[in-house]
mmCIF file of C-alpha atoms and ligand atoms in Angstrom:
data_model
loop_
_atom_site.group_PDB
_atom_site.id
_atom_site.type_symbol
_atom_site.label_atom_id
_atom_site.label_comp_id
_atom_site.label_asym_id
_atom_site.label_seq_id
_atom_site.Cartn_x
_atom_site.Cartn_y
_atom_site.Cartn_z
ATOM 1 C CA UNK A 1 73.344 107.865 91.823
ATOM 2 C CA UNK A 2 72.578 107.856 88.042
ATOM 3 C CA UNK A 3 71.660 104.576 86.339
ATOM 4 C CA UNK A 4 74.739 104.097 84.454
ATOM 5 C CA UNK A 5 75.191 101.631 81.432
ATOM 6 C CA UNK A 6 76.645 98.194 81.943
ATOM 7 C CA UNK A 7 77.101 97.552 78.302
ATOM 8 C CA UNK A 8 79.114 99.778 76.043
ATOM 9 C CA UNK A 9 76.950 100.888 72.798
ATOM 10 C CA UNK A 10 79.027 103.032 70.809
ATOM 11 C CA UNK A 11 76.101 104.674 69.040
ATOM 12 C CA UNK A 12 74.728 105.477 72.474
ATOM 13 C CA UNK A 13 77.828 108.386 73.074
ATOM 14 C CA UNK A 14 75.895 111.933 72.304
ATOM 15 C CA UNK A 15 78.065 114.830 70.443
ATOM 16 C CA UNK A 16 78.911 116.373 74.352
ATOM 17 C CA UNK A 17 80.169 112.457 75.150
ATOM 18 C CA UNK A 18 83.074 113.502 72.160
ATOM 19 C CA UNK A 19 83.748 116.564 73.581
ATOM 20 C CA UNK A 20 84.250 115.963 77.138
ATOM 21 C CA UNK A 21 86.539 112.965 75.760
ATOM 22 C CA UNK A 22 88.411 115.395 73.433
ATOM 23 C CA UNK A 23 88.858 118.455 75.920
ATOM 24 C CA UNK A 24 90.311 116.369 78.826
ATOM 25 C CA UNK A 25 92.265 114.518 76.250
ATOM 26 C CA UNK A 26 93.827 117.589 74.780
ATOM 27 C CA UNK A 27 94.093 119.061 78.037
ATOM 28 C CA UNK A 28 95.932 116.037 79.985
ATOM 29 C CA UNK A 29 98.317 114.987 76.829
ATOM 30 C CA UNK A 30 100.893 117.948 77.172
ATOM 31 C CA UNK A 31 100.976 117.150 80.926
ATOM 32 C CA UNK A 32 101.823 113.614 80.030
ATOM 33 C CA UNK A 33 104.270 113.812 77.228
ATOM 34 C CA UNK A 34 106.231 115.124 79.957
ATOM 35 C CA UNK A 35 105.729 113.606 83.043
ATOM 36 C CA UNK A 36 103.967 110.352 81.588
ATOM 37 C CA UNK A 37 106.364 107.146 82.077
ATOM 38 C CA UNK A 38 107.501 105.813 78.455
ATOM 39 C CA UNK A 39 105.433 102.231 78.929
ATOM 40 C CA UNK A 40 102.324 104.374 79.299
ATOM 41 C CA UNK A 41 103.425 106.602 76.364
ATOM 42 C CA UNK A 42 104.235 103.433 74.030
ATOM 43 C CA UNK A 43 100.871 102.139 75.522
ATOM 44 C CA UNK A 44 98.960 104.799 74.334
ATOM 45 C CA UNK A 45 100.102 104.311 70.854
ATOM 46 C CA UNK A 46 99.854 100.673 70.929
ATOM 47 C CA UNK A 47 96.231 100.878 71.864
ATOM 48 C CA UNK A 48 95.678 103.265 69.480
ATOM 49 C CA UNK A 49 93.623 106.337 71.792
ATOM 50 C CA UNK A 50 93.346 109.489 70.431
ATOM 51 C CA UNK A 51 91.291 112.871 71.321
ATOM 52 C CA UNK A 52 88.984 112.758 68.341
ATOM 53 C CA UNK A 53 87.423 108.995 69.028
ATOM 54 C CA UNK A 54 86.148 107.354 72.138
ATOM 55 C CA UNK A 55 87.825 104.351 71.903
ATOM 56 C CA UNK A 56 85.689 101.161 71.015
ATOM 57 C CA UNK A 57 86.230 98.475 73.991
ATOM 58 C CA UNK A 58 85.892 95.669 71.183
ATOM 59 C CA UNK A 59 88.906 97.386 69.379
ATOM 60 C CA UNK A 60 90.407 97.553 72.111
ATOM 61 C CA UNK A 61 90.028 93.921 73.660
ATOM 62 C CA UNK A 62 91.534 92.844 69.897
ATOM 63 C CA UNK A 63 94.473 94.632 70.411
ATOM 64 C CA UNK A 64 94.705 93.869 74.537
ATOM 65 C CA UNK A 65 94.133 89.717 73.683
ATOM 66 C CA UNK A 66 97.365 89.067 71.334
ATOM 67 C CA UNK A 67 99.568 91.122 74.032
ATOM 68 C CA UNK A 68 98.766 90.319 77.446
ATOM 69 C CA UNK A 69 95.579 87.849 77.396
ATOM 70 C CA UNK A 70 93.354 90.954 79.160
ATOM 71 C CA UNK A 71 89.866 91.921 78.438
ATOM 72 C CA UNK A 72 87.588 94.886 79.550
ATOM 73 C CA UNK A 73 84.667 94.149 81.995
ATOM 74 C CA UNK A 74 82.363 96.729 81.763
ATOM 75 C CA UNK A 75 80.754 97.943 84.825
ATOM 76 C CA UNK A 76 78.315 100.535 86.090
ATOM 77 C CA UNK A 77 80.010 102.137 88.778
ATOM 78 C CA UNK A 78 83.576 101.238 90.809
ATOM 79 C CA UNK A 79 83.024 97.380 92.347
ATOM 80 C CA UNK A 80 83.107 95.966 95.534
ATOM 81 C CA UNK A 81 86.928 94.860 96.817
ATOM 82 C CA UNK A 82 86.282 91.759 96.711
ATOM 83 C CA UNK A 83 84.704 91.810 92.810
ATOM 84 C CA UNK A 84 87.234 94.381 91.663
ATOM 85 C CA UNK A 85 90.763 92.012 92.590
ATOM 86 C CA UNK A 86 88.575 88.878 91.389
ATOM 87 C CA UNK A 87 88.491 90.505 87.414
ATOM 88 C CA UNK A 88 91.952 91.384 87.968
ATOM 89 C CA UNK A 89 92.781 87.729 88.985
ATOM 90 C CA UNK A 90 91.036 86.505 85.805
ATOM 91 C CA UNK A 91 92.782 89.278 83.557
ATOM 92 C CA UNK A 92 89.532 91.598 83.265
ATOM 93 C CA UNK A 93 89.888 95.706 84.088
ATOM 94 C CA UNK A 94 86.872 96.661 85.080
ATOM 95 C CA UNK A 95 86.094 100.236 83.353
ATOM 96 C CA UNK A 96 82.886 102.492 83.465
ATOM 97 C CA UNK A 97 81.686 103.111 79.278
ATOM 98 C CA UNK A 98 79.826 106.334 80.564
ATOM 99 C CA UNK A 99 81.620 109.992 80.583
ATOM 100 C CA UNK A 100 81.385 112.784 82.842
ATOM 101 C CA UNK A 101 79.303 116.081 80.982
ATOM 102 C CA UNK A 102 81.099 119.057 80.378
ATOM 103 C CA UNK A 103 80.047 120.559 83.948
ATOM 104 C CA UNK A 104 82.179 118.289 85.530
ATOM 105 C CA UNK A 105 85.011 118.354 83.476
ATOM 106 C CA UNK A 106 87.320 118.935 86.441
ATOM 107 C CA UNK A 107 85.519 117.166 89.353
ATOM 108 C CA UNK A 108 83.615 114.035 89.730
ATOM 109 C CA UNK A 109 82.904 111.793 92.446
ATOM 110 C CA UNK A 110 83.123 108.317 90.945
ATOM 111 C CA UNK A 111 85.352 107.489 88.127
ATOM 112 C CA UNK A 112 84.208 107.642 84.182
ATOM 113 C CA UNK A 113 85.688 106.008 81.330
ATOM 114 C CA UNK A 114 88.118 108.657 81.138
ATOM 115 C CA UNK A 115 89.561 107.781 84.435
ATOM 116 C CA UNK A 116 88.983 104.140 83.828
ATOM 117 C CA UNK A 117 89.732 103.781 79.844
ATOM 118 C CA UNK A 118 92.320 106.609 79.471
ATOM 119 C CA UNK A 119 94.150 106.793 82.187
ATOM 120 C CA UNK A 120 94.186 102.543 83.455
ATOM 121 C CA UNK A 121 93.792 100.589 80.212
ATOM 122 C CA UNK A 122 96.646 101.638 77.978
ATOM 123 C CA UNK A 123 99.009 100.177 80.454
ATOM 124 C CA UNK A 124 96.730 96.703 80.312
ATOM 125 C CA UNK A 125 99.168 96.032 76.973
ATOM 126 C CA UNK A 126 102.073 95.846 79.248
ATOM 127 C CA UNK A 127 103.203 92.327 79.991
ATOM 128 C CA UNK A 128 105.368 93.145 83.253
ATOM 129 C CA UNK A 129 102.775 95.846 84.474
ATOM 130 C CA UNK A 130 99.878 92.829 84.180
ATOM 131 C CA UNK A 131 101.656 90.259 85.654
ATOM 132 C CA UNK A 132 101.450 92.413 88.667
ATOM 133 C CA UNK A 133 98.104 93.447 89.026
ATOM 134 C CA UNK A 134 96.912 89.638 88.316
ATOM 135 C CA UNK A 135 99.463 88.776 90.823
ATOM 136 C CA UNK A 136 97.685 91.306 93.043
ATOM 137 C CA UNK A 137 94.512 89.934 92.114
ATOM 138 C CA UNK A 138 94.913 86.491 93.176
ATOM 139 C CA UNK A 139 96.504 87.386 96.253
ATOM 140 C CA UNK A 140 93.885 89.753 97.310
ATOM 141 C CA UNK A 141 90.897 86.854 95.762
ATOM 142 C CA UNK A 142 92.765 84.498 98.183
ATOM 143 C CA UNK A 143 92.173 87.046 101.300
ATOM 144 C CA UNK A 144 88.761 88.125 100.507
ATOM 145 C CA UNK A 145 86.981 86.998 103.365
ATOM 146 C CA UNK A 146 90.027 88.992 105.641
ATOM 147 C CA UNK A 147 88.715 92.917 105.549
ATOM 148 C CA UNK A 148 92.066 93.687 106.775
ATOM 149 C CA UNK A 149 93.850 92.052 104.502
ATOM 150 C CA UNK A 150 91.864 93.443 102.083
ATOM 151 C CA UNK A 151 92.307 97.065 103.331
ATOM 152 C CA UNK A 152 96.230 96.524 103.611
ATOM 153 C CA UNK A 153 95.929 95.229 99.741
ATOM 154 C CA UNK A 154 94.172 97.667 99.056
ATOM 155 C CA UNK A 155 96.680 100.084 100.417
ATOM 156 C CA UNK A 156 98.808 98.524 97.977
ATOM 157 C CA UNK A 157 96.683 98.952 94.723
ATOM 158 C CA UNK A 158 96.219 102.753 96.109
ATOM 159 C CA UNK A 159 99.765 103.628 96.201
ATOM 160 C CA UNK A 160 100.604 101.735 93.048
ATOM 161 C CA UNK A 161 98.222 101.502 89.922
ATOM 162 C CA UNK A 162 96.474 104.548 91.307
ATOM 163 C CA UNK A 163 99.225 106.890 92.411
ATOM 164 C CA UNK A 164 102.660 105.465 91.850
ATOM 165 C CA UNK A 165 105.379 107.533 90.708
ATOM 166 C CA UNK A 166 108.518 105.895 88.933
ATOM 167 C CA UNK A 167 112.442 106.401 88.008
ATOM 168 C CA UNK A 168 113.696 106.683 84.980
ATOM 169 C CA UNK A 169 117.071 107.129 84.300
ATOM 170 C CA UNK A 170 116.732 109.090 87.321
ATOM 171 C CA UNK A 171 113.946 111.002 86.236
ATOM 172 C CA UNK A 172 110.547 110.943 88.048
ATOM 173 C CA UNK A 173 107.720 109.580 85.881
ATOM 174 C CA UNK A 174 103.863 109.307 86.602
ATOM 175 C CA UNK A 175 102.344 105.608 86.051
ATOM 176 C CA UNK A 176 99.465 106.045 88.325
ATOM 177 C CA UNK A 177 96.349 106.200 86.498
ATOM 178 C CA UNK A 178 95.075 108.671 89.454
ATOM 179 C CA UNK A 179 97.022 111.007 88.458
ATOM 180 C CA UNK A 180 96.957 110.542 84.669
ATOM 181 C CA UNK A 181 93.314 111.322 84.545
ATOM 182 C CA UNK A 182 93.700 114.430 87.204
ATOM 183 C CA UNK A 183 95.739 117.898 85.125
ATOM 184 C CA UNK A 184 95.581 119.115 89.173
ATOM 185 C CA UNK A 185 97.676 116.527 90.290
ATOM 186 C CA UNK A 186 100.050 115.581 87.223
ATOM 187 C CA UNK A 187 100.873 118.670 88.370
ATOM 188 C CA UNK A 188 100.945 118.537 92.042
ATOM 189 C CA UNK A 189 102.587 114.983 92.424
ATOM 190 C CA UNK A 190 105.723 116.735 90.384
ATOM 191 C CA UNK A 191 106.142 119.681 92.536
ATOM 192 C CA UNK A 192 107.336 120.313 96.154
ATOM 193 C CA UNK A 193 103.971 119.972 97.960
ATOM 194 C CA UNK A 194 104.376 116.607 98.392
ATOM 195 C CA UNK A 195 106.197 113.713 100.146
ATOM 196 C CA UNK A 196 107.721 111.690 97.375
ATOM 197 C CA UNK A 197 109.570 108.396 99.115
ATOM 198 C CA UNK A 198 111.259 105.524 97.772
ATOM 199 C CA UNK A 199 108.873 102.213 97.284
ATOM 200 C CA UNK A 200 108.530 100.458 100.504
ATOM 201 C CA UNK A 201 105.955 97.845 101.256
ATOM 202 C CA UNK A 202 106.020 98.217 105.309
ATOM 203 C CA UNK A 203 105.452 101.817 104.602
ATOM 204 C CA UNK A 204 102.715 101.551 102.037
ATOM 205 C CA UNK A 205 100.955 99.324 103.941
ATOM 206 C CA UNK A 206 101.376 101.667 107.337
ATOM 207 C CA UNK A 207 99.774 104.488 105.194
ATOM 208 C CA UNK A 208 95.757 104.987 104.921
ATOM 209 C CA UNK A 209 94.733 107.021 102.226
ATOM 210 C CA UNK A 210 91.486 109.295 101.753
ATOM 211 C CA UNK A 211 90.087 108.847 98.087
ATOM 212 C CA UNK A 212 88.496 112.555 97.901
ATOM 213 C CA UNK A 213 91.396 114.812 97.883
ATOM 214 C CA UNK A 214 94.931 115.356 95.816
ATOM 215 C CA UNK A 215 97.420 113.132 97.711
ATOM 216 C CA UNK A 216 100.285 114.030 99.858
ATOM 217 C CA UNK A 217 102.599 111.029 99.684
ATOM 218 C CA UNK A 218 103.488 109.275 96.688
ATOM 219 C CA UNK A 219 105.984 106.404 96.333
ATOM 220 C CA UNK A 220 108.716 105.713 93.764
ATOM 221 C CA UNK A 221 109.353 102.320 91.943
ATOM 222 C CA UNK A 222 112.021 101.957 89.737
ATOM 223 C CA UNK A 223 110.372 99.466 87.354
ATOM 224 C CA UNK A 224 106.825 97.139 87.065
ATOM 225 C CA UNK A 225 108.888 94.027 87.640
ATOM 226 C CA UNK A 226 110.020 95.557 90.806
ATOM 227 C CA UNK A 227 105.907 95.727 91.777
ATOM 228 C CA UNK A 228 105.617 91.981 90.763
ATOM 229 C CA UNK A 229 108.946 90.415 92.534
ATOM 230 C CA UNK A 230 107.621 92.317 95.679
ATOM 231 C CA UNK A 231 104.277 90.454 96.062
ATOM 232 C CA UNK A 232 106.237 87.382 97.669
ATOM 233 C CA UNK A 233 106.634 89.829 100.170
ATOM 234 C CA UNK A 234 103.478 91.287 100.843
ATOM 235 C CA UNK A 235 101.802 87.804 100.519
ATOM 236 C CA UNK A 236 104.385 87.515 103.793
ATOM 237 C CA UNK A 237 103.146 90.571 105.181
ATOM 238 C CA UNK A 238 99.334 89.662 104.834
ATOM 239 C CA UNK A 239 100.130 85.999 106.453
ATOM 240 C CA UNK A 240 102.006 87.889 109.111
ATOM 241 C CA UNK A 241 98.881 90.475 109.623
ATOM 242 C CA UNK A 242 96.549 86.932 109.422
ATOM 243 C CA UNK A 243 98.599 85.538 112.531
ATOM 244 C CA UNK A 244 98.352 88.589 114.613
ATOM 245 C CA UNK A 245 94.507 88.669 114.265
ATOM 246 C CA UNK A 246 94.167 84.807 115.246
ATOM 247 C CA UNK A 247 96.545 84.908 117.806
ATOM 248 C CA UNK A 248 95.233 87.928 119.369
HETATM 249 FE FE1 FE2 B 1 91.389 103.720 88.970
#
């Protein structure tokens, strides 16, 4: 794995750093004028992204602060469970600060900043989509020492902030930042390929998912405070799971 930075240094990006930002940007953004949900749309605007700069995370943090209270932790590669719902507890998204080169434009193993900034932190100005994920956070910090509650939680996060579709007025939107940083499946997730179902806790929770390929189920929420009035019940859920184990 390549030694990747754990501060950002903006004078550190090279000339190819620009252009992979600006080619995925100007590929993904007709894609997601369309099939983007309206919060992430706003979100983009509010945080001020745009193909021709790779945005500045102390920029960014300025704007995040006033709105939500959420920072950027900057880390080298994706984090540990357990390290990952702890940031989001304390209101940090962790994000890489290191892009992909132009020979991977369409495939790479672990996420870059394009996956991580672009696609997961213009939503981090959303009040109702942050009270979620620090609700998830501290539910999943509380269960860290529980791998399966972790790996039900984490279930959760998968099917959600990574690949969750939403209604709008009765038209399907993308909020998952999964598929906001994939043109293959912004596509896919829209067509008939795929099982789209309604949101349903029981169900997410039933479903593992495989991080390598284009998924084949996606579920629907009809709005972020829908996410956040349904962690009472997989706190329930988790307790539930927690009683099973002890009891055998
Ligand atoms: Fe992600």
């Amino acid at each position: 794995m390549n030694k990747r930075p754990t501060q950002q240094i903006y004078s550190d990006y090279t000339a190819e750093d620009f252009r992979v930002w600006q080619t995925l940007y100007d590929r993904q953004m007709p894609h997601l004028r369309e099939y983007a949900c309206a919060s992430y749309l706003r979100a983009l605007d509010t945080v001020g992204f745009c193909a021709e700069r790779i945005p500045d995370f102390r920029a960014t943090q300025e704007i995040l602060r006033p709105l939500t209270g959420w920072g950027i932790e900057v880390v080298p590669n994706i984090s540990a469970a357990r390290d990952f719902f702890g940031f989001l507890a304390a209101r940090r998204f962790t994000a890489t600060c290191w892009l992909r080169t132009m020979a991977q434009l369409d495939y790479i193993e672990e996420p870059d900043m394009f996956h991580d900034v672009f696609a997961h932190i213009p939503l981090i100005s959303d009040p109702a989509y942050c009270r979620f994920l620090e609700g998830l956070g501290r539910l999943a910090s509380a269960h860290c020492e529980h791998p399966d509650a972790l790996e039900l939680l984490g279930r959760f996060y998968w099917f959600t902030i990574e690949f969750g579709l939403i209604r709008e007025q009765d038209v399907l939107k993308i909020y998952g930042a999964g598929i906001m940083s994939s043109s293959e499946e912004t596509k896919h997730c829209m067509g008939s390929d795929c099982t789209r179902r309604d949101f349903d806790i029981e169900a997410i929770m039933a479903t593992p998912y495989r991080n390598d390929i284009i998924q084949d189920t996606y579920f629907v929420i009809d709005s972020f405070e829908q996410l956040y009035e349904s962690l009472a019940q997989v706190q329930l859920a988790i307790h539930n799971l927690q009683l099973t184990i002890y009891n055998g």
